[in-house]
Each structure stands twice: as C-alpha cells, then as structure tokens.
Amino acid sequence: MNRMKHLIIWIAALLGLVQTLGAQEPMEGDSLQEVVVTGTGTQHLLTSAPVQTEVITSRMLRNYGGSSIEDILGGLTASFAFNEGDMGSQMQMNGLGNSYILVLVDGKRLHGDNGGENDLSIIDPHNIERIEIVKGASSALYGSDAIAGVVNIITKKHDSALLLEGTTRVDRYNGLQLHDGVGFSLGRVKSYTNYQMQQSSGWQNTATEDPRQTEFLITDSRNNTVNPSKKWQVAEHLTYEPLKGLELYADGSVYYKRIYRPCGHHPGVDVKTYDLRYNNASASVGGKWTTNRKDVVTLDVDWNRHAYYYDFTALTLTDGFYNDRPTSYFPYYRGQDQLQSDQQRTMASLKGIFALPYDNRLSAGAEWRYDWLKAPNRVEGGRATDNTEAVYVQDEWRHDFSETVSTHLTAGLRLTNNEQFGLHLTPKLSAMLAAGDFRLRASWSQGFKTPTPKELHYRYVRDMNGTYLYLGNTSLKPQTSNYYSLGGEYTRKGFSATLTAYYNQVDDMISLVTIPNSQVPGDLYAQYMPLKSRQYQNLESAKTKGIDFTLRYRISGEWLVGAAYSYLDTDAEVYDTEHDRLQKVVIDGMAHHKGNAFAQWNHRFTPVYQLGVGLYGRFSTKRYYQLNGDGKGYQIWKLSTSHDITYEKASSMRVEVGIDNIFDYVDRTPHGLHLGTTTPGRTVYASLTIRFNQGKKINTHYKSNSNYKQDEQD
C-alpha cells in the first residue's frame, strides 16, 4: 500500500515537471486575472489587490467535486482545520476558532452559530462560483467576527432567460445530495429558486469508548463517529431593476436539519433519548444604486433565525418548565420537543463607494446589529440580548511611478459602540508595492470583539462519558487584537508563488478553560455534580504566528498544479486563581504543520465532450487540545474525474466520479477522542448534473489540432 501511495505521488510530480519543461502561454481567463472584492469591498484584479487574498476559483471547485464547504476549504487550502460534529463544524483558521472567523455569503454574514460551531451545511456546495479568503482583521468594512479573517463564499449569478438544473450525488454511506435550481429573467425581473437536500446514514469508526472516562472498558458502544442526518433548504433570490443603475432585491430561505442518534445499552455512555433538530429562516431586502460617475450606494436589511431543539425519542426526565417556572426532572415523552436555544439577529447596513480626486477611492458605511437569544434551560432568566452600532471609513490610493512600478495604500477606521462595553476605535492599514512581476504587501490592523450573549450568560450540561458543565461568565472583558503581516508574491505567465508571515496578538482572548469544581456556584454543583467544569474566561494573552506558502502553475491550457503549506505556532496564558499563577494553555485544535497539493488536467476531445481529472492530497500533523488528548496527524488523497457533455447549445450534462481517501485512512481512536479527522475511510462517490440554459452563449472554440479552450474562466 505504501509503495502504491508513493508511486502516485511521484507520478503526479513527474507529470508536473514534464509539463513545466514544455510550458506554454497561459490560456484566456487566467486565475491571476481573477477579480476579487473581499479585502477592500471594491473590485481589484487578484495580482493588484492591496490586501493579500487567496482565491479558490470556479475551475478548482468544478474539478475538485467537493461535497461540503468543510471538504472544499480543508482540501484546497492549508490554513483551515475542522472538527465536524452534530451541531456543526468547529472551524479554525491560522490558530483561531469559529467565533473569530467571519463567514460571508455574497458579502453577507452567515448566521447559525450554536455551541461555538458554524453549521456550514446551510451553504449549497453546488451553487458556489468562487471563494475568497482574507487573513486577519485587515479591512475596516468588517467588525467583531473578523479577528482571524474573512471567508467570502460567492455564489453563482444566474441571468439566463430560463435555467433548469438538477444535481444528484451519492456515496458509499447512503449519502445523498440533491441540488435543484430554477431561474428566469422576465424583463427587468430576475429570479432564482434553489432547493438542496443532504442525507447520510452516518458511520462508526470505533465501538470503543475512552477508557479514562468509563468505569469499565466498553468495546461495543453504539455511539457513531458521525450520526445519521437529514438536511434540506429552500431559498429564493429575486431582483428588480426599475431604473438604469438601480437594482432592488429580496432574499429568503428556510432550513431544516435533524440528527438521528441511535440508542445503545450502556447507561451514561451511549443511551440517547432524544434527537437534535434545527430550524433556520432568513429574510433580507436591499438595493444597489450605481451613479453615472460609477459611485455605488448599497442598503441592506437582514433578519436571521437559528433555533435548536431536542426531539425526544423516549421518556426523559430533564430540566423543564411547568406553568412558566423551572423544575428539575420534568417528564418529556416520545414525540415531544424542547427548545434549547433560539438565536435571532437583525442587521441594517448602509455603504457608499465614491471616486475622489488624485486617484482616491473612499468607502464609508454604517451598521446596526441586534442579537436576541432565548434559551430557557441554558441562560439565567431565559433570555439575553446585545446591541451594536458601527461606522467606518476606508480610503484607497494608488500611484503609478512608471509602467512597471506602482504603490497602493489602504487606510481605514472603524468605530464600534456596544450597549454593554461602550465605544472602541480600530485602525487598519495596508500597503502594496508592485515592481514588474513582484508584489510586496504589508498590513497592520486592530480588531475588537465583545463577548457574545452565550459567552456571558450560557449554562450548558453535556452528558458524554460523564457530566460536563459549561458556564458563561458575566465578568468577561472585550477582546482586542493587533495583526501584522508581511508577504511577497511573484507572478509570471500562469505561475504564482506567495509567501506570507503573520503575527496575531489577541488580548483578553475568550476561551473555555477547565476550572476546579470548587469554583462552580454551589446550587449548580449540587444540581449537576459535574465530572469536569469549563467556563468562558479571558486569557491573559494569546498569540498566533506562522507562515503561509502557496504555489500555483498553470501549464498550458490543460494542466493546473499547486501546493500550499502552513506553519502555525500559538502561545496562550491564563491566570490560575487556585494556585495564584499564570498557566500556559493550548489553543484547541492547533497543528504546527498543514499542507496540500493538487494536479488538475482538462481536455476537450470534441465540441461535445470534455474530460477533467484531478489528484488532491492534504496532510496535518498532530493537533493539540486541553482535554481528551491530542488529535492524530493524517494524510488523505483524493482522485476525481468529471465528464462534461454539451449538446443542442442550451443543454448540458455533467458526470462526476471519484474516490475520496484513496489509501483508506481511518482514525480508530476511542470515541470522543477522534480529534484529528472523522473520515470513514475510502469512499467512492458519483454525481449527475443536467442543465438547460436558454439565452446564455456557450463557448466551444475549435482548434485545428483538436484541442479546445476552456469554457469557463480559471
């Protein structure tokens, strides 16, 4: 098996070397000419963006055939790590977790945090055009959730007279994904309706429970590594252009997810008496006005809801309410449900982009945000709220010293006002010097993040191999950060290499810290008798530092190869009140080394048929955790093929077949300790997409040597 693994790796490297020696000019639609918007809120070519931006292009997405956002980010970048659980994904970027990563969909904040995790399955992977990633709090446009960086998921734009599309994907574990879309343009009205559904029977990598947490060795547990689940979403996007330069829109979605938890026979370990259910909804309206001089003004109003329930499958005695008063051991019967948390958020934002004299471009805006949390059994008093306003201004200035030398400066200020923690001003500064094929970028930015209602008020009991008590902390202080980065980039004829060093210091960073049970309030300790207690606390200091390296080379119009590597180190301290000293702690999930490599090949054999083949590998060294040991390092390889068939101009079909985890790596660590990866092993998948697209031109450029240009941009 090892010989086969090494053979594939060396074949991929040899093919890349051979093609390099015979490299041709890059094809049209070079990824180096990708237009990016996330770093500054304004459009820039990737090579001229003043803020370092990493892009997962449409070609990479199509060839990779990712099943989820976690799969895509983990497989095509080196900066991310995930722990996928029932409640969502514990995501980490360059050493910082979910609450420090701002996830955007078309520039709008994703809502759906529960238990410190993001439910990224809300995003339909089949409707993504590209993904832009900006590290650090590098832009004044984004607020408290962007201390680690911003991930902007840009969806496909549908402007056809009539579009009908459907995708069905299946895999080994009864995995089924459906994507259906209907779009049309009628005069000044455009509509796109999207339905997605995902289901899986789950899998179990081990039946052994952690022997340190059980009274006797258990080797026949029913606990799954990943539980069976079903998810579906319906979304609508509607636009109307009443006047030239003015576009109005309305969006809405409904999302449902249920996690089915099989019941075992070991009390306190794998006996489950309820499933988990989520009901989300969103609605938004807004408009965009582009003036004759190309200034832009946008207005958006958004509402989002994320509700989390227990659906009981057997008689359960638990905390509940009777006549609106809390009571212990309240009986819930099969078929009943209990609300755990209902998080709602309302936001309004006004933004303008204006061209000023002397090559200046000014962005200015204002935001208002209201968060409302209802959690009868998890928040003292049952409810908590938070209100934040912000204004910001950001100026971009570019000067060309010659045809090959130029500089680009971006400076911004963001003023945030929180009802509990007052005013705070954060400056941002980025600079780029371009000299021929070289780019030098530097950034310094400050971040500010207030504690969330959950971190302040939450009280959560988790029964898994014992009782764990998680506590909020009303004494928390806001977090501030200083982010520094320095990077270089070289681009030439389809070749791109970047090297970026960064340092991010977060003061008063909020993290879950294990505390002695003697510090638990007496009434809570008497009620729950926890095995371990953890509380949100401010760390005395937290620092992340590292180096990111990326390499991409498009060899002729058919080959694209690349690699990425990320080195990370963290340093955090918390004050130990019991022993009156500073104690070093680990930022959960940190791995010193992560990386990936890929090779993609596309060839159009006829005007009707195009073949794509991709080989992808990713690796991570050991991941460190405060509790439950460390996660094992791993190396996983994937092979994907795509077959595009175009006929009758408006109709097309796409077949994808691939093998994920070619070498069948599985983490058999006892249940609850599989903190490296939850992959089930070698998995074969296949998908079929059928599309009818009337009113959109399809490129089929024929060459005499039977080679064809790519239909879409890289």
mmCIF file with all atom_site columns, C-alpha atoms in Angstrom, residues 443-445 482-486 501-505:
data_model
loop_
_atom_site.group_PDB
_atom_site.id
_atom_site.type_symbol
_atom_site.label_atom_id
_atom_site.label_alt_id
_atom_site.label_comp_id
_atom_site.label_asym_id
_atom_site.label_entity_id
_atom_site.label_seq_id
_atom_site.pdbx_PDB_ins_code
_atom_site.Cartn_x
_atom_site.Cartn_y
_atom_site.Cartn_z
_atom_site.occupancy
_atom_site.B_iso_or_equiv
_atom_site.pdbx_formal_charge
_atom_site.auth_seq_id
_atom_site.auth_comp_id
_atom_site.auth_asym_id
_atom_site.auth_atom_id
_atom_site.pdbx_PDB_model_num
ATOM 1  C CA . SER A 1 443 ? -0.701 45.022 6.787  1.00 0.00 ? 443 SER A CA 1
ATOM 2  C CA . TRP A 1 444 ? -1.345 46.198 10.315 1.00 0.00 ? 444 TRP A CA 1
ATOM 3  C CA . SER A 1 445 ? -4.794 46.177 11.814 1.00 0.00 ? 445 SER A CA 1
ATOM 4  C CA . ASN A 1 482 ? -3.156 43.513 16.749 1.00 0.00 ? 482 ASN A CA 1
ATOM 5  C CA . TYR A 1 483 ? -2.479 41.751 13.459 1.00 0.00 ? 483 TYR A CA 1
ATOM 6  C CA . TYR A 1 484 ? 0.734  42.157 11.441 1.00 0.00 ? 484 TYR A CA 1
ATOM 7  C CA . SER A 1 485 ? 1.563  40.530 8.125  1.00 0.00 ? 485 SER A CA 1
ATOM 8  C CA . LEU A 1 486 ? 4.313  40.830 5.546  1.00 0.00 ? 486 LEU A CA 1
ATOM 9  C CA . ALA A 1 501 ? 4.406  35.747 7.556  1.00 0.00 ? 501 ALA A CA 1
ATOM 10 C CA . TYR A 1 502 ? 1.897  36.864 10.180 1.00 0.00 ? 502 TYR A CA 1
ATOM 11 C CA . TYR A 1 503 ? 1.628  37.612 13.873 1.00 0.00 ? 503 TYR A CA 1
ATOM 12 C CA . ASN A 1 504 ? -1.729 37.996 15.629 1.00 0.00 ? 504 ASN A CA 1
ATOM 13 C CA . GLN A 1 505 ? -1.871 39.031 19.289 1.00 0.00 ? 505 GLN A CA 1
#
